[in-house]
Amino acid sequence: MASLAEIRARLAAADNKQGNQSSGGDGAIYPHWNMNEGDSAVLRFLPDLDTTNTFFWIERAMIKLPFNGIKGQMDSKSVQVQVPCVEMWGETCPILTEVRPWFKDKSLEDMGRKYWKKRSYVMQGFVRENPISDDKSDKAIRRFIIGPQIFQIIKSALMDPELEELPTDYERGLDFRISKTSKGGYADYSTSKWARKETALTAEEATSIESQGLYNLGDFLPKKPTEEDLKVMKEMFEASVDGQAYDADRWGSYFRPAGMQKPEGTPAPVMAAAAVTTAPVAVSAPVTETAPAPVATPEEMGATPTAPIATPAAAPQTQKAEDILAMIRSRQSAT
């Protein structure tokens, strides 16, 4: 029989494993969304290892495809599959090509927002002040998944003509304080801000850069879809619009809901939604971009509810995807 000490050790190991899985697998992602309301964390951003990257972040754009359960499972709830938007690589996204004109029609705007790409930004750095007591990562250099609300605060300061050095400068850089409040029932980070005073990295932080090394942020983008992947993405999109259930037999070798295993006997090159690290990031206001500029709800932009909200199964659609798409295309040709 195992001793109490052994039981405790195994439980602790299981907790650590679960925590690592929820923070990117290697435990490096800092879950700032787990802060309590009223808390703040102080971060010090670091540059990308890839010196060809002009910025100290990399943008990730994902599209969420909701499905009315899983085909063949009678009691399955609604599921969601994330697929990469190829606009990340400067290419035309077949899904957004369909969705973009929807914003010209008021009756289709809500559906357009549902299928519009969701942006987040991957950064790295040190956590200098950490209010999360159960954050036990052994990584000195952490990765941050930043949502549009916080990103706009970060970016706007860079345009300040009084800023003389990059915030990532080792000697004259700036700390960034993420502050969590709430607004309308959702986490809000609008009071986050840059420090006014420049500081140098500590000797311990400098040593960590030498020993651990910086991350190449591009390594944390999803795999670029192949032509075959794009065809599957388009097929899944149309099935999602049609209100169908997720079909693991058709799409399980390409894109899957988080937590679903790859079907046995499938080819090796597989793109799984579960393999893309995601994290809830909060916003309270939409971020405007080039046309169309959908006004996103907090949920669509990655907001973190202050209390758990159950996700009901998607209601069956009254029109089939091909009918909806045909209607939209006919409107386009008429204008």
XYZ file of N, CA, C and O in Angstrom, residues 92-214:
492
model
N -4.750 34.398 -49.159
C -6.196 34.591 -49.134
C -6.857 33.469 -48.350
O -6.647 32.288 -48.649
N -7.659 33.827 -47.370
C -8.352 32.837 -46.553
C -9.689 32.491 -47.210
O -10.518 33.384 -47.428
N -9.937 31.238 -47.537
C -11.183 30.872 -48.214
C -12.421 31.119 -47.355
O -13.494 31.398 -47.893
N -12.266 31.031 -46.039
C -13.419 31.274 -45.164
C -13.735 32.762 -45.104
O -14.884 33.185 -45.275
N -12.710 33.586 -44.896
C -12.962 35.025 -44.823
C -13.387 35.595 -46.169
O -14.085 36.617 -46.216
N -12.980 34.951 -47.257
C -13.459 35.384 -48.573
C -14.976 35.281 -48.637
O -15.642 36.143 -49.229
N -15.531 34.243 -48.024
C -16.979 34.087 -47.964
C -17.610 35.028 -46.948
O -18.673 35.609 -47.184
N -16.947 35.196 -45.808
C -17.546 35.932 -44.696
C -17.491 37.443 -44.895
O -18.421 38.156 -44.515
N -16.420 37.942 -45.491
C -16.219 39.391 -45.578
C -17.415 40.144 -46.164
O -17.829 41.170 -45.612
N -18.040 39.678 -47.252
C -19.191 40.409 -47.800
C -20.428 40.377 -46.904
O -21.351 41.171 -47.121
N -20.472 39.492 -45.934
C -21.652 39.418 -45.078
C -21.865 40.713 -44.299
O -22.996 41.030 -43.915
N -20.799 41.454 -44.056
C -20.921 42.667 -43.261
C -21.580 43.810 -44.032
O -21.858 44.861 -43.474
N -21.830 43.588 -45.319
C -22.565 44.568 -46.106
C -24.074 44.387 -45.939
O -24.848 45.210 -46.424
N -24.466 43.297 -45.310
C -25.883 42.978 -45.108
C -26.159 42.920 -43.606
O -25.599 42.080 -42.894
N -27.000 43.819 -43.106
C -27.274 43.885 -41.671
C -27.759 42.559 -41.110
O -27.440 42.191 -39.970
N -28.529 41.815 -41.906
C -29.095 40.562 -41.408
C -28.049 39.470 -41.257
O -28.319 38.435 -40.639
N -26.855 39.680 -41.824
C -25.817 38.642 -41.774
C -24.636 39.032 -40.893
O -23.680 38.268 -40.761
N -24.705 40.219 -40.277
C -23.569 40.683 -39.486
C -23.263 39.775 -38.301
O -22.099 39.493 -38.019
N -24.301 39.316 -37.606
C -24.069 38.449 -36.444
C -23.379 37.162 -36.857
O -22.451 36.685 -36.186
N -23.820 36.584 -37.974
C -23.177 35.367 -38.453
C -21.745 35.657 -38.887
O -20.828 34.856 -38.665
N -21.534 36.829 -39.483
C -20.184 37.206 -39.901
C -19.243 37.318 -38.723
O -18.099 36.853 -38.783
N -19.722 37.918 -37.614
C -18.882 38.036 -36.423
C -18.523 36.667 -35.858
O -17.429 36.461 -35.348
N -19.478 35.741 -35.941
C -19.232 34.401 -35.402
C -18.057 33.721 -36.109
O -17.247 33.035 -35.480
N -17.958 33.945 -37.420
C -16.928 33.245 -38.195
C -15.728 34.130 -38.527
O -14.859 33.711 -39.275
N -15.683 35.325 -37.957
C -14.545 36.202 -38.228
C -13.325 35.730 -37.449
O -13.436 35.115 -36.400
N -12.146 36.003 -37.971
C -10.907 35.575 -37.326
C -10.747 36.247 -35.966
O -11.131 37.395 -35.762
N -10.190 35.515 -35.025
C -9.925 36.012 -33.685
C -8.414 36.181 -33.531
O -7.646 35.231 -33.711
N -8.007 37.383 -33.182
C -6.582 37.684 -33.087
C -6.063 37.523 -31.656
O -6.760 37.846 -30.699
N -4.842 37.068 -31.539
C -4.115 37.114 -30.273
C -2.647 37.322 -30.616
O -2.237 37.189 -31.770
N -1.862 37.660 -29.607
C -0.461 38.027 -29.840
C 0.416 37.270 -28.855
O 0.173 37.300 -27.649
N 1.422 36.589 -29.383
C 2.341 35.809 -28.554
C 3.573 36.652 -28.257
O 4.210 37.188 -29.169
N 3.887 36.782 -26.978
C 5.061 37.528 -26.534
C 5.817 36.686 -25.512
O 5.361 35.610 -25.121
N 6.949 37.192 -25.061
C 7.721 36.488 -24.040
C 8.375 37.486 -23.103
O 8.526 38.665 -23.438
N 8.764 37.007 -21.939
C 9.430 37.881 -20.991
C 9.430 37.314 -19.589
O 9.139 36.134 -19.362
N 9.767 38.174 -18.628
C 9.802 37.794 -17.221
C 8.534 38.267 -16.515
O 7.951 39.292 -16.878
N 8.121 37.514 -15.503
C 7.050 37.954 -14.609
C 7.730 38.475 -13.358
O 8.235 37.707 -12.545
N 7.753 39.789 -13.205
C 8.485 40.401 -12.099
C 7.652 40.469 -10.824
O 8.205 40.453 -9.725
N 6.359 40.589 -10.960
C 5.453 40.532 -9.810
C 4.301 39.606 -10.187
O 3.614 39.841 -11.182
N 4.127 38.553 -9.398
C 3.160 37.516 -9.741
C 2.163 37.309 -8.603
O 2.512 36.779 -7.550
N 0.906 37.707 -8.799
C -0.092 37.548 -7.741
C -0.755 36.171 -7.730
O -1.564 35.889 -6.851
N -0.420 35.320 -8.714
C -1.062 34.007 -8.809
C -0.280 33.016 -7.955
O 0.797 32.550 -8.350
N -0.817 32.679 -6.807
C -0.065 31.874 -5.835
C 0.201 30.457 -6.321
O 1.213 29.853 -5.956
N -0.702 29.908 -7.147
C -0.513 28.523 -7.573
C 0.169 28.420 -8.935
O 0.157 27.359 -9.564
N 0.765 29.492 -9.409
C 1.554 29.455 -10.642
C 2.946 28.944 -10.296
O 3.757 29.671 -9.725
N 3.209 27.693 -10.625
C 4.446 27.040 -10.178
C 5.378 26.684 -11.329
O 6.115 25.713 -11.267
N 5.341 27.434 -12.399
C 6.193 27.125 -13.546
C 7.667 27.190 -13.169
O 8.091 28.039 -12.379
N 8.443 26.280 -13.757
C 9.888 26.305 -13.525
C 10.616 27.093 -14.614
O 11.843 27.113 -14.668
N 9.856 27.746 -15.487
C 10.449 28.535 -16.564
C 10.632 29.980 -16.107
O 9.683 30.634 -15.680
N 11.851 30.480 -16.215
C 12.097 31.876 -15.859
C 11.528 32.802 -16.930
O 10.908 33.819 -16.628
N 11.745 32.437 -18.203
C 11.205 33.214 -19.308
C 9.862 32.611 -19.693
O 9.770 31.436 -20.039
N 8.823 33.428 -19.607
C 7.463 32.951 -19.844
C 6.951 33.438 -21.201
O 7.461 34.404 -21.767
N 5.939 32.782 -21.693
C 5.244 33.251 -22.879
C 3.901 33.841 -22.458
O 3.278 33.359 -21.508
N 3.459 34.852 -23.193
C 2.211 35.527 -22.881
C 1.290 35.482 -24.097
O 1.734 35.759 -25.222
N 0.037 35.126 -23.871
C -0.979 35.170 -24.913
C -1.814 36.417 -24.639
O -2.598 36.467 -23.699
N -1.630 37.424 -25.460
C -2.209 38.739 -25.219
C -3.372 38.983 -26.176
O -3.248 38.789 -27.392
N -4.497 39.430 -25.623
C -5.668 39.729 -26.431
C -5.637 41.140 -26.981
O -4.787 41.960 -26.620
N -6.588 41.467 -27.872
C -6.586 42.780 -28.533
C -6.670 43.964 -27.579
O -6.078 45.007 -27.855
N -7.397 43.834 -26.465
C -7.531 44.983 -25.561
C -6.179 45.377 -24.966
O -5.769 46.536 -25.013
N -5.480 44.398 -24.403
C -4.160 44.679 -23.822
C -3.175 45.074 -24.916
O -2.342 45.968 -24.735
N -3.278 44.421 -26.064
C -2.343 44.706 -27.154
C -2.437 46.159 -27.604
O -1.419 46.794 -27.914
N -3.645 46.708 -27.663
C -3.797 48.098 -28.077
C -3.095 49.043 -27.111
O -2.521 50.062 -27.521
N -3.109 48.705 -25.818
C -2.408 49.521 -24.823
C -0.898 49.419 -25.039
O -0.171 50.417 -24.985
N -0.434 48.197 -25.289
C 0.992 47.984 -25.537
C 1.434 48.751 -26.771
O 2.448 49.465 -26.768
N 0.659 48.625 -27.849
C 1.052 49.218 -29.135
C 0.991 50.743 -29.111
O 1.871 51.416 -29.679
N -0.043 51.294 -28.469
C -0.204 52.752 -28.491
C 0.974 53.467 -27.844
O 1.386 54.551 -28.300
N 1.543 52.882 -26.799
C 2.679 53.514 -26.133
C 3.904 53.549 -27.035
O 4.751 54.455 -26.927
N 4.029 52.585 -27.933
C 5.187 52.546 -28.817
C 5.188 53.712 -29.804
O 6.232 54.054 -30.368
N 4.013 54.302 -30.040
C 3.914 55.434 -30.957
C 4.166 56.772 -30.259
O 4.148 57.818 -30.897
N 4.395 56.727 -28.959
C 4.652 57.947 -28.191
C 6.029 58.496 -28.556
O 7.044 57.807 -28.373
N 6.110 59.732 -29.074
C 7.414 60.277 -29.475
C 8.384 60.474 -28.312
O 9.592 60.611 -28.527
N 7.873 60.468 -27.090
C 8.748 60.632 -25.933
C 9.438 59.328 -25.526
O 10.340 59.339 -24.691
N 8.988 58.222 -26.111
C 9.628 56.935 -25.814
C 10.941 56.852 -26.580
O 10.960 56.872 -27.820
N 12.048 56.765 -25.878
C 13.359 56.820 -26.510
C 13.954 55.451 -26.795
O 14.732 55.294 -27.738
N 13.636 54.465 -25.971
C 14.196 53.126 -26.139
C 13.070 52.112 -26.270
O 11.949 52.341 -25.794
N 13.378 51.006 -26.897
C 12.415 49.917 -26.951
C 12.124 49.420 -25.536
O 13.044 49.326 -24.709
N 10.886 49.067 -25.241
C 10.577 48.538 -23.906
C 11.310 47.243 -23.596
O 11.425 46.859 -22.434
N 11.828 46.582 -24.640
C 12.539 45.308 -24.446
C 14.051 45.510 -24.247
O 14.782 44.523 -24.110
N 14.500 46.736 -24.255
C 15.926 46.988 -24.080
C 16.397 46.442 -22.726
O 15.736 46.632 -21.703
N 17.523 45.762 -22.725
C 18.008 45.113 -21.508
C 18.422 46.120 -20.435
O 18.335 45.828 -19.234
N 18.869 47.294 -20.850
C 19.372 48.283 -19.894
C 18.358 49.389 -19.584
O 18.286 49.873 -18.462
N 17.563 49.781 -20.596
C 16.651 50.918 -20.417
C 15.222 50.555 -20.813
O 14.477 51.389 -21.328
N 14.841 49.327 -20.531
C 13.501 48.875 -20.886
C 12.444 49.311 -19.889
O 12.736 49.938 -18.869
N 11.199 48.966 -20.206
C 10.074 49.336 -19.354
C 9.282 48.099 -18.943
O 9.114 47.161 -19.733
N 8.808 48.109 -17.722
C 7.888 47.053 -17.261
C 6.477 47.371 -17.748
O 6.141 48.524 -18.039
N 5.658 46.329 -17.819
C 4.251 46.510 -18.176
C 3.396 45.858 -17.094
O 3.598 44.690 -16.758
N 2.461 46.622 -16.556
C 1.598 46.117 -15.492
C 0.239 45.747 -16.070
O -0.478 46.602 -16.594
N -0.126 44.448 -15.963
C -1.453 43.981 -16.350
C -2.340 44.028 -15.109
O -2.040 43.371 -14.103
N -3.394 44.815 -15.178
C -4.327 44.954 -14.055
C -5.681 44.392 -14.446
O -6.201 44.708 -15.525
N -6.239 43.585 -13.577
C -7.514 42.926 -13.873
C -8.643 43.539 -13.034
O -8.557 43.595 -11.814
N -9.663 44.009 -13.734
C -10.896 44.446 -13.087
C -12.036 43.703 -13.784
O -11.805 42.680 -14.430
N -13.262 44.197 -13.672
C -14.375 43.582 -14.386
C -15.285 44.652 -14.941
O -15.371 45.769 -14.412
N -15.963 44.302 -16.023
C -16.885 45.230 -16.670
C -17.953 44.424 -17.396
O -17.632 43.592 -18.245
N -19.200 44.646 -17.033
C -20.289 43.939 -17.690
C -20.245 42.438 -17.496
O -20.700 41.679 -18.347
N -19.688 41.988 -16.370
C -19.615 40.562 -16.102
C -18.413 39.869 -16.705
O -18.285 38.641 -16.605
N -17.519 40.633 -17.338
C -16.338 40.047 -17.963
C -15.068 40.677 -17.399
O -15.072 41.824 -16.947
N -13.995 39.905 -17.462
C -12.699 40.441 -17.031
C -12.323 41.615 -17.923
O -12.533 41.584 -19.136
N -11.755 42.635 -17.326
C -11.399 43.852 -18.055
C -9.970 44.247 -17.677
O -9.595 44.215 -16.505
N -9.187 44.604 -18.684
C -7.786 44.937 -18.465
C -7.454 46.349 -18.959
O -6.289 46.652 -19.233
N -8.464 47.203 -19.052
C -8.268 48.527 -19.647
C -7.391 49.438 -18.793
O -6.890 50.455 -19.289
N -7.178 49.111 -17.529
C -6.323 49.947 -16.666
C -4.866 49.484 -16.672
O -4.043 50.017 -15.921
N -4.558 48.509 -17.514
C -3.158 48.068 -17.638
C -2.326 49.202 -18.235
O -2.837 50.032 -18.995
N -1.034 49.241 -17.894
C -0.222 50.375 -18.360
C 1.269 50.071 -18.288
O 1.714 49.166 -17.577
N 2.024 50.851 -19.051
C 3.474 50.791 -19.005
C 3.990 51.562 -17.774
O 3.385 52.541 -17.347
N 5.120 51.107 -17.277
C 5.792 51.857 -16.206
C 6.366 53.149 -16.784
O 6.679 53.232 -17.974
N 6.505 54.161 -15.954
C 7.076 55.433 -16.395
C 8.608 55.444 -16.289
O 9.282 56.189 -16.981
N 9.119 54.588 -15.409
C 10.547 54.606 -15.128
C 11.253 53.444 -15.817
O 10.808 52.303 -15.754
N 12.357 53.752 -16.468
C 13.172 52.716 -17.110
C 13.939 51.923 -16.058
O 14.354 52.465 -15.028
N 14.112 50.625 -16.326
C 14.912 49.780 -15.428
C 15.738 48.804 -16.262
O 15.373 48.455 -17.383
N 16.841 48.372 -15.686
C 17.682 47.360 -16.333
C 17.280 45.975 -15.845
O 16.697 45.819 -14.771
N 17.596 44.981 -16.648
C 17.392 43.608 -16.201
C 18.313 43.325 -15.019
O 19.419 43.863 -14.929
N 17.851 42.490 -14.122
C 18.696 42.093 -12.994
C 19.737 41.088 -13.475
O 19.622 40.514 -14.568
N 20.741 40.866 -12.650
C 21.770 39.882 -12.994
C 21.148 38.492 -13.141
O 21.537 37.710 -14.023
N 20.162 38.183 -12.299
C 19.492 36.885 -12.375
C 18.726 36.743 -13.690
O 18.752 35.673 -14.317
N 18.064 37.809 -14.115
C 17.321 37.751 -15.382
C 18.271 37.601 -16.563
O 18.001 36.832 -17.498
N 19.382 38.315 -16.533
C 20.368 38.200 -17.609
C 20.919 36.781 -17.699
O 21.118 36.237 -18.794
N 21.143 36.174 -16.536
C 21.629 34.790 -16.504
C 20.587 33.840 -17.075
O 20.919 32.882 -17.787
N 19.322 34.096 -16.797
C 18.244 33.241 -17.315
C 18.181 33.287 -18.832
O 17.928 32.269 -19.487
N 18.428 34.462 -19.406
C 18.442 34.562 -20.871
C 19.563 33.723 -21.449
O 19.404 33.039 -22.463
N 20.704 33.756 -20.790
C 21.845 32.963 -21.267
C 21.604 31.474 -21.126
O 21.950 30.690 -22.016
N 21.000 31.069 -20.005
C 20.837 29.636 -19.735
C 19.613 29.044 -20.441
O 19.700 27.973 -21.048
N 18.488 29.736 -20.366
C 17.267 29.197 -20.969
C 17.160 29.558 -22.442
O 16.679 28.771 -23.256
N 17.614 30.743 -22.788
C 17.511 31.210 -24.163
C 16.144 31.795 -24.458
O 15.153 31.476 -23.802
N 16.101 32.671 -25.463
C 14.848 33.263 -25.884
C 14.075 32.288 -26.765
O 14.646 31.388 -27.383
